[in-house]
Structures are given as structure tokens and as C-alpha cells.
Short mmCIF file of C-alpha atoms in Angstrom, two decimals:
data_model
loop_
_atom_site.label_atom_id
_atom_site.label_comp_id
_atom_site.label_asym_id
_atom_site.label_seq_id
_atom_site.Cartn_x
_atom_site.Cartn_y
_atom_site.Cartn_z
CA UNK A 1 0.00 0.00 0.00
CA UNK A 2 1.46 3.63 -1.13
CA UNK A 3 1.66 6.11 1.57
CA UNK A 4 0.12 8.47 -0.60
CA UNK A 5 -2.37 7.60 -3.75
CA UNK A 6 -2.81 10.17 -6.69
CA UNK A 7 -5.65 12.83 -6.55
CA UNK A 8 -6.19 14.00 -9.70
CA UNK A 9 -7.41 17.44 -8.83
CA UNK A 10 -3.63 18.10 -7.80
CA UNK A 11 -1.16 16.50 -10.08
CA UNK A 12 0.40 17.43 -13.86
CA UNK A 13 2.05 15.58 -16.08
CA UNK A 14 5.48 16.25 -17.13
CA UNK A 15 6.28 15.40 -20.45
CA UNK A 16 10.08 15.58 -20.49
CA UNK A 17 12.00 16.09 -24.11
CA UNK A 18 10.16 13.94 -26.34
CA UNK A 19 11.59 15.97 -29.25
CA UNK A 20 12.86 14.92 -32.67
CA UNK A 21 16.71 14.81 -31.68
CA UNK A 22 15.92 12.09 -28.98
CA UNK A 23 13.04 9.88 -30.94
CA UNK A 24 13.53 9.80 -34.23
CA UNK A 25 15.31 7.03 -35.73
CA UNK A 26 19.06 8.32 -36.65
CA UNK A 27 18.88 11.32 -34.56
CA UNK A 28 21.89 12.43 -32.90
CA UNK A 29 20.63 11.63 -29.36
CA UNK A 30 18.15 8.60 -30.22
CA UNK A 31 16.95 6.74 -27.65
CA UNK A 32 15.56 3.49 -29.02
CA UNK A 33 13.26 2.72 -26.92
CA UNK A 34 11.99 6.17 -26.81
CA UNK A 35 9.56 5.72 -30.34
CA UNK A 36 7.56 2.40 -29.28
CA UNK A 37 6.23 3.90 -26.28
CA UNK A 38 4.43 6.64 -27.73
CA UNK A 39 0.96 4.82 -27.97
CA UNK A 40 0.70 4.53 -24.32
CA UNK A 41 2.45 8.22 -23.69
CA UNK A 42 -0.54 9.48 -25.68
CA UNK A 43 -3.10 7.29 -23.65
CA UNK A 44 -1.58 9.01 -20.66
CA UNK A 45 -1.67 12.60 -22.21
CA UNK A 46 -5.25 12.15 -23.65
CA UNK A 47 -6.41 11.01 -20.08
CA UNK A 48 -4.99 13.71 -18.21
CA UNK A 49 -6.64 16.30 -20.40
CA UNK A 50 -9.28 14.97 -20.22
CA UNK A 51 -9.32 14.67 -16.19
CA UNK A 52 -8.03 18.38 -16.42
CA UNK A 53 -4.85 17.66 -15.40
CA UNK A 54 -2.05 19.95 -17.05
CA UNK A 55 0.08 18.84 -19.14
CA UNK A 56 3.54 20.35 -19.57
CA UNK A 57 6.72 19.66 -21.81
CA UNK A 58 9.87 19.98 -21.58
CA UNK A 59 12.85 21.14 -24.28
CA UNK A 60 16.37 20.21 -24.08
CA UNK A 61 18.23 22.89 -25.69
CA UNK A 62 22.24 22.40 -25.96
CA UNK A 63 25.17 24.28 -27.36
CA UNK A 64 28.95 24.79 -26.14
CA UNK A 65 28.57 28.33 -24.63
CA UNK A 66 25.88 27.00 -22.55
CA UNK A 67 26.65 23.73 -21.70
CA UNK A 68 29.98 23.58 -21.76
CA UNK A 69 30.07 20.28 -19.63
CA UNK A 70 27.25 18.36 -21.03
CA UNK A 71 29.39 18.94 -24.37
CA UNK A 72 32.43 17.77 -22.67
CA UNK A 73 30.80 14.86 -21.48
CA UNK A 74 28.80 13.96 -24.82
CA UNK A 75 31.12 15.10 -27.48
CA UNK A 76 29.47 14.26 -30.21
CA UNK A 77 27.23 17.58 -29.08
CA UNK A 78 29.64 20.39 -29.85
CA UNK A 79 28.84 21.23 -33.37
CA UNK A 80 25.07 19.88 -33.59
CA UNK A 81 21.80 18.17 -31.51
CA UNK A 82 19.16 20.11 -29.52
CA UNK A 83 20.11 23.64 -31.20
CA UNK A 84 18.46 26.46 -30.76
CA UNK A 85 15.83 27.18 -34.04
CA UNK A 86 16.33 23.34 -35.54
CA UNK A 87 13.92 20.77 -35.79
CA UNK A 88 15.70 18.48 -33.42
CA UNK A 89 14.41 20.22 -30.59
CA UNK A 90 10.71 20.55 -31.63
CA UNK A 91 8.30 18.04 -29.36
CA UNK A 92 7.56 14.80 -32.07
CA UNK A 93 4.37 15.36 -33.97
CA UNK A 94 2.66 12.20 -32.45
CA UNK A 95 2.40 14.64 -28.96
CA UNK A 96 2.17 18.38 -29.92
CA UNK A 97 1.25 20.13 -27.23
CA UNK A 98 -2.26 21.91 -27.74
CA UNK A 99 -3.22 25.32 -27.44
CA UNK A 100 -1.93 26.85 -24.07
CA UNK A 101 -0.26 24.11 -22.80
CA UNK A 102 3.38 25.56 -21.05
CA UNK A 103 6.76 24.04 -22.74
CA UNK A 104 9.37 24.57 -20.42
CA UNK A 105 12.63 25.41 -22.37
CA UNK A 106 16.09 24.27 -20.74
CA UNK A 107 19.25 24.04 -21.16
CA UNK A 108 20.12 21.43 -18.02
CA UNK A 109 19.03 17.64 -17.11
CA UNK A 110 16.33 19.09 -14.50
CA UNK A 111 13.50 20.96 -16.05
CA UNK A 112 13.67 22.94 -12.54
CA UNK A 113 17.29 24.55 -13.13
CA UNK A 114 16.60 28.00 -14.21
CA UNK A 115 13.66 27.96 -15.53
CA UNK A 116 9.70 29.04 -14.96
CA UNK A 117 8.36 25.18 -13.95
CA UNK A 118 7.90 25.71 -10.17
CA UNK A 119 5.89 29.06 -10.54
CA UNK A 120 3.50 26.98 -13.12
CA UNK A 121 3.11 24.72 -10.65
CA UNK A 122 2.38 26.91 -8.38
CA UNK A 123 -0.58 28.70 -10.29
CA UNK A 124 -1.56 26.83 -12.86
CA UNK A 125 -4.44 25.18 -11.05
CA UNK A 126 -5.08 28.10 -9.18
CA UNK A 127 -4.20 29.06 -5.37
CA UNK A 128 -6.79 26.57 -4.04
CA UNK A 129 -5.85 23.73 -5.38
CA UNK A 130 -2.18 23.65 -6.24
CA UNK A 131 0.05 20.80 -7.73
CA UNK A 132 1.21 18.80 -5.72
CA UNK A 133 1.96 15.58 -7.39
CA UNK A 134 3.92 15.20 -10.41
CA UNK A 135 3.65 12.29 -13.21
CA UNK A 136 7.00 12.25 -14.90
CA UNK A 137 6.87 10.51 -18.90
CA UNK A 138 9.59 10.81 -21.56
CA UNK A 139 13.13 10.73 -21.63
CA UNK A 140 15.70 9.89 -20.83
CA UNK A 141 14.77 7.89 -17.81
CA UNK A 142 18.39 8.43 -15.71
CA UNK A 143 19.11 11.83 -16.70
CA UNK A 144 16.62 14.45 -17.76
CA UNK A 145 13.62 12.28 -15.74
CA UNK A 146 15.31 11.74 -12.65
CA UNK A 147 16.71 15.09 -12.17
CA UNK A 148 13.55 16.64 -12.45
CA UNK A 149 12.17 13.83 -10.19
CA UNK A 150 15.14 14.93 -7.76
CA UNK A 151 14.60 18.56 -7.97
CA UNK A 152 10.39 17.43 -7.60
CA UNK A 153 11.41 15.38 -4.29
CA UNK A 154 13.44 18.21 -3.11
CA UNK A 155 11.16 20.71 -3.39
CA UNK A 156 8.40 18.94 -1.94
CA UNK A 157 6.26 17.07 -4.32
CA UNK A 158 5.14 13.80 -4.73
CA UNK A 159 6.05 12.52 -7.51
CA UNK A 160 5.55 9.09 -9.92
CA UNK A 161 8.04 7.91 -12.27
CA UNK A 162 5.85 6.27 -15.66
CA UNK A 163 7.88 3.08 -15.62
CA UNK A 164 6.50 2.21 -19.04
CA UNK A 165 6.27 5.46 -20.39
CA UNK A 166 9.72 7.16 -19.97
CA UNK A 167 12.76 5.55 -21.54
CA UNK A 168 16.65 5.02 -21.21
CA UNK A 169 19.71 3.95 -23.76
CA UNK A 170 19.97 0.76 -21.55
CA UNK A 171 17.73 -1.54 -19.38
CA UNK A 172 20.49 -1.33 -16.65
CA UNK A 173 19.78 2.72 -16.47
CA UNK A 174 16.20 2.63 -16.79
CA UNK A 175 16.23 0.18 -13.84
CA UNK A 176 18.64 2.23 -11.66
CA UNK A 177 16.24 4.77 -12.20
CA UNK A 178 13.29 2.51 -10.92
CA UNK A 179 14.70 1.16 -8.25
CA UNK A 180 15.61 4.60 -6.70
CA UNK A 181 11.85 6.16 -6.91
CA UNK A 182 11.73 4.16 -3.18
CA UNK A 183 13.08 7.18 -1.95
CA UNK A 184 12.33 9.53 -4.31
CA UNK A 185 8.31 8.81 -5.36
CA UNK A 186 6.35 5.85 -6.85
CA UNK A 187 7.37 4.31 -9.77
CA UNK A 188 4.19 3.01 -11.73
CA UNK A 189 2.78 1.64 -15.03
CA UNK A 190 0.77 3.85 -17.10
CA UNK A 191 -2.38 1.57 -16.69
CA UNK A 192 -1.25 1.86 -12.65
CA UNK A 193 -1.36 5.23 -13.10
CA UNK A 194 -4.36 5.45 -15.01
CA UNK A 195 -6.50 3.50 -12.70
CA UNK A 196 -5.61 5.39 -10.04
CA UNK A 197 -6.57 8.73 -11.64
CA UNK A 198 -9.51 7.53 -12.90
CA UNK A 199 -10.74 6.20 -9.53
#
């Protein structure tokens, strides 16, 4: 039994850099199994608007002035991938965001770092009913995901990890990942986490 169970009058769903550099096949940062689970990312998008619950995206955007030691660490990144006015960093067709919906532009793993997420958090639903639960989906599971989930924990929230819906370049980092939402949140399936919203 969780010690806390999802209300969905206070959560929003993350949807963290599904964008063209990290899906599509042959993209600079592709992360295999990052294109398969798109049908059940969209089941989880479609419910949530239609439950009311915000959704919001996330952008990776990368250069060398910016990020000088993701580049250091990821090489490959110094003269293209996630650049500023290029498709790569547009959100994949399959899960445009609609009409109003907040994309959180950043240029760090955690889509906290410098950037407006916390105060949309704070007032998106209003000062009544404020998030207070977070449903992370996308990718990449150990890096982008999990620092936001860190950042989430640290700042308070509860927070669920989509174990089906957010993906990893290998199983042993997706499952790293997993096994440390015992600390950090609840890692769930998206029909877990779709049952429980729907409750």
C-alpha cells in the first residue's frame, strides 16, 4: 500500500524532451526505446486532459557556450543536436502540445534549473488547489527524468516515475532509475497510473 495515492485534482504531467533529436530514428541523441512507447504516452496525455490535469513539456536545448560540460561529457554535441531554431528540438508530432499548454525550455538535465516550472506549478491550477503531485513521462529515464524527479522530491512534491512510459539507452539505467523512486516517489505503469486517476 502507497503512503500516498494520486488525486487527480492536484497533479500534472510532465512530459520531459520527447523531441525529434531524442526519438527519431538516426537522430543524434536517439533513444531506441523512446519511439515504441508513444501509444501509451498518448493514452496518458489524452487522459490527463481529459481529467483536467495539465500537461507540460519539456525542451532540451544544448550548445557549447551553454553547456559547456554536457558537451564535454557527450562530445558528439559540440557542433550539432538540440540547437536552438532546428527541428531536433521541436516536441515529435505524435504529442504536440495543444493550445496553451506551457513548454518549459532548458538548457540542463532538470527541467527545474533556471527555468519558470515551479511558478506553473504553483498557479496553474489556481491558489486553491495547487500541484502537488507530479507524473514524470519521456526521456531519458536516468538523466533528464530523474533530475527533475530529484529537484520534484526536493522541493516537496510527490512525484511518480511512468515506468512504461519514460525511456533510457539501456535496461540497466532505466532500472537504476526505478529502483531509486523508493526514496524519491512511486514508480508506476501507465495503466497503474491510469487506474488510479480515474478512480
Amino acid at each position: 500500500m502507497p503512503i500516498w495515492t494520486l488525486n487527480k485534482d492536484r497533479c500534472a504531467l510532465i512530459v520531459v524532451d520527447m523531441q525529434n533529436d531524442f526519438v527519431r530514428e538516426g537522430a543524434i541523441m536517439e533513444v531506441k526505446d523512446a519511439k515504441g512507447q508513444i501509444p501509451q504516452i498518448q493514452r496518458l496525455i489524452k487522459c490527463c486532459r481529459e481529467l483536467g490535469i495539465p500537461v507540460i513539456y519539456t525542451q532540451q536545448i544544448t550548445d557549447a557556450v551553454f553547456c559547456p560540460m554536457e558537451v564535454i561529457g557527450q562530445p558528439w554535441l559540440k557542433e550539432a543536436g538540440m540547437r536552438e531554431g532546428t527541428e531536433g528540438i521541436e516536441i515529435i508530432d505524435e504529442l504536440k502540445p495543444e493550445p496553451g499548454e506551457h513548454i518549459i525550455r532548458k538548457r540542463r538535465f532538470s527541467a527545474f534549473y533556471q527555468t519558470d516550472l515551479e511558478i506553473i506549478l504553483k498557479n496553474i491550477r489556481g491558489m486553491e488547489q495547487p500541484v502537488d503531485t507530479i507524473i514524470v513521462c519521456g526521456t531519458v529515464t536516468n538523466i533528464c527524468c530523474e533530475s527533475t524527479i530529484r529537484d520534484a522530491f526536493f522541493r516537496d512534491y510527490k512525484v511518480v516515475l511512468g515506468t512504461d512510459v519514460c525511456s533510457a539507452h539501456t535496461p540497466e539505467a532505466q532500472a537504476a532509475t526505478i529502483a531509486n523512486m523508493d526514496i524519491f516517489g512511486r514508480a508506476m505503469s501507465c495503466d497503474e497510473i491510469l487506474g488510479e486517476l480515474e478512480q
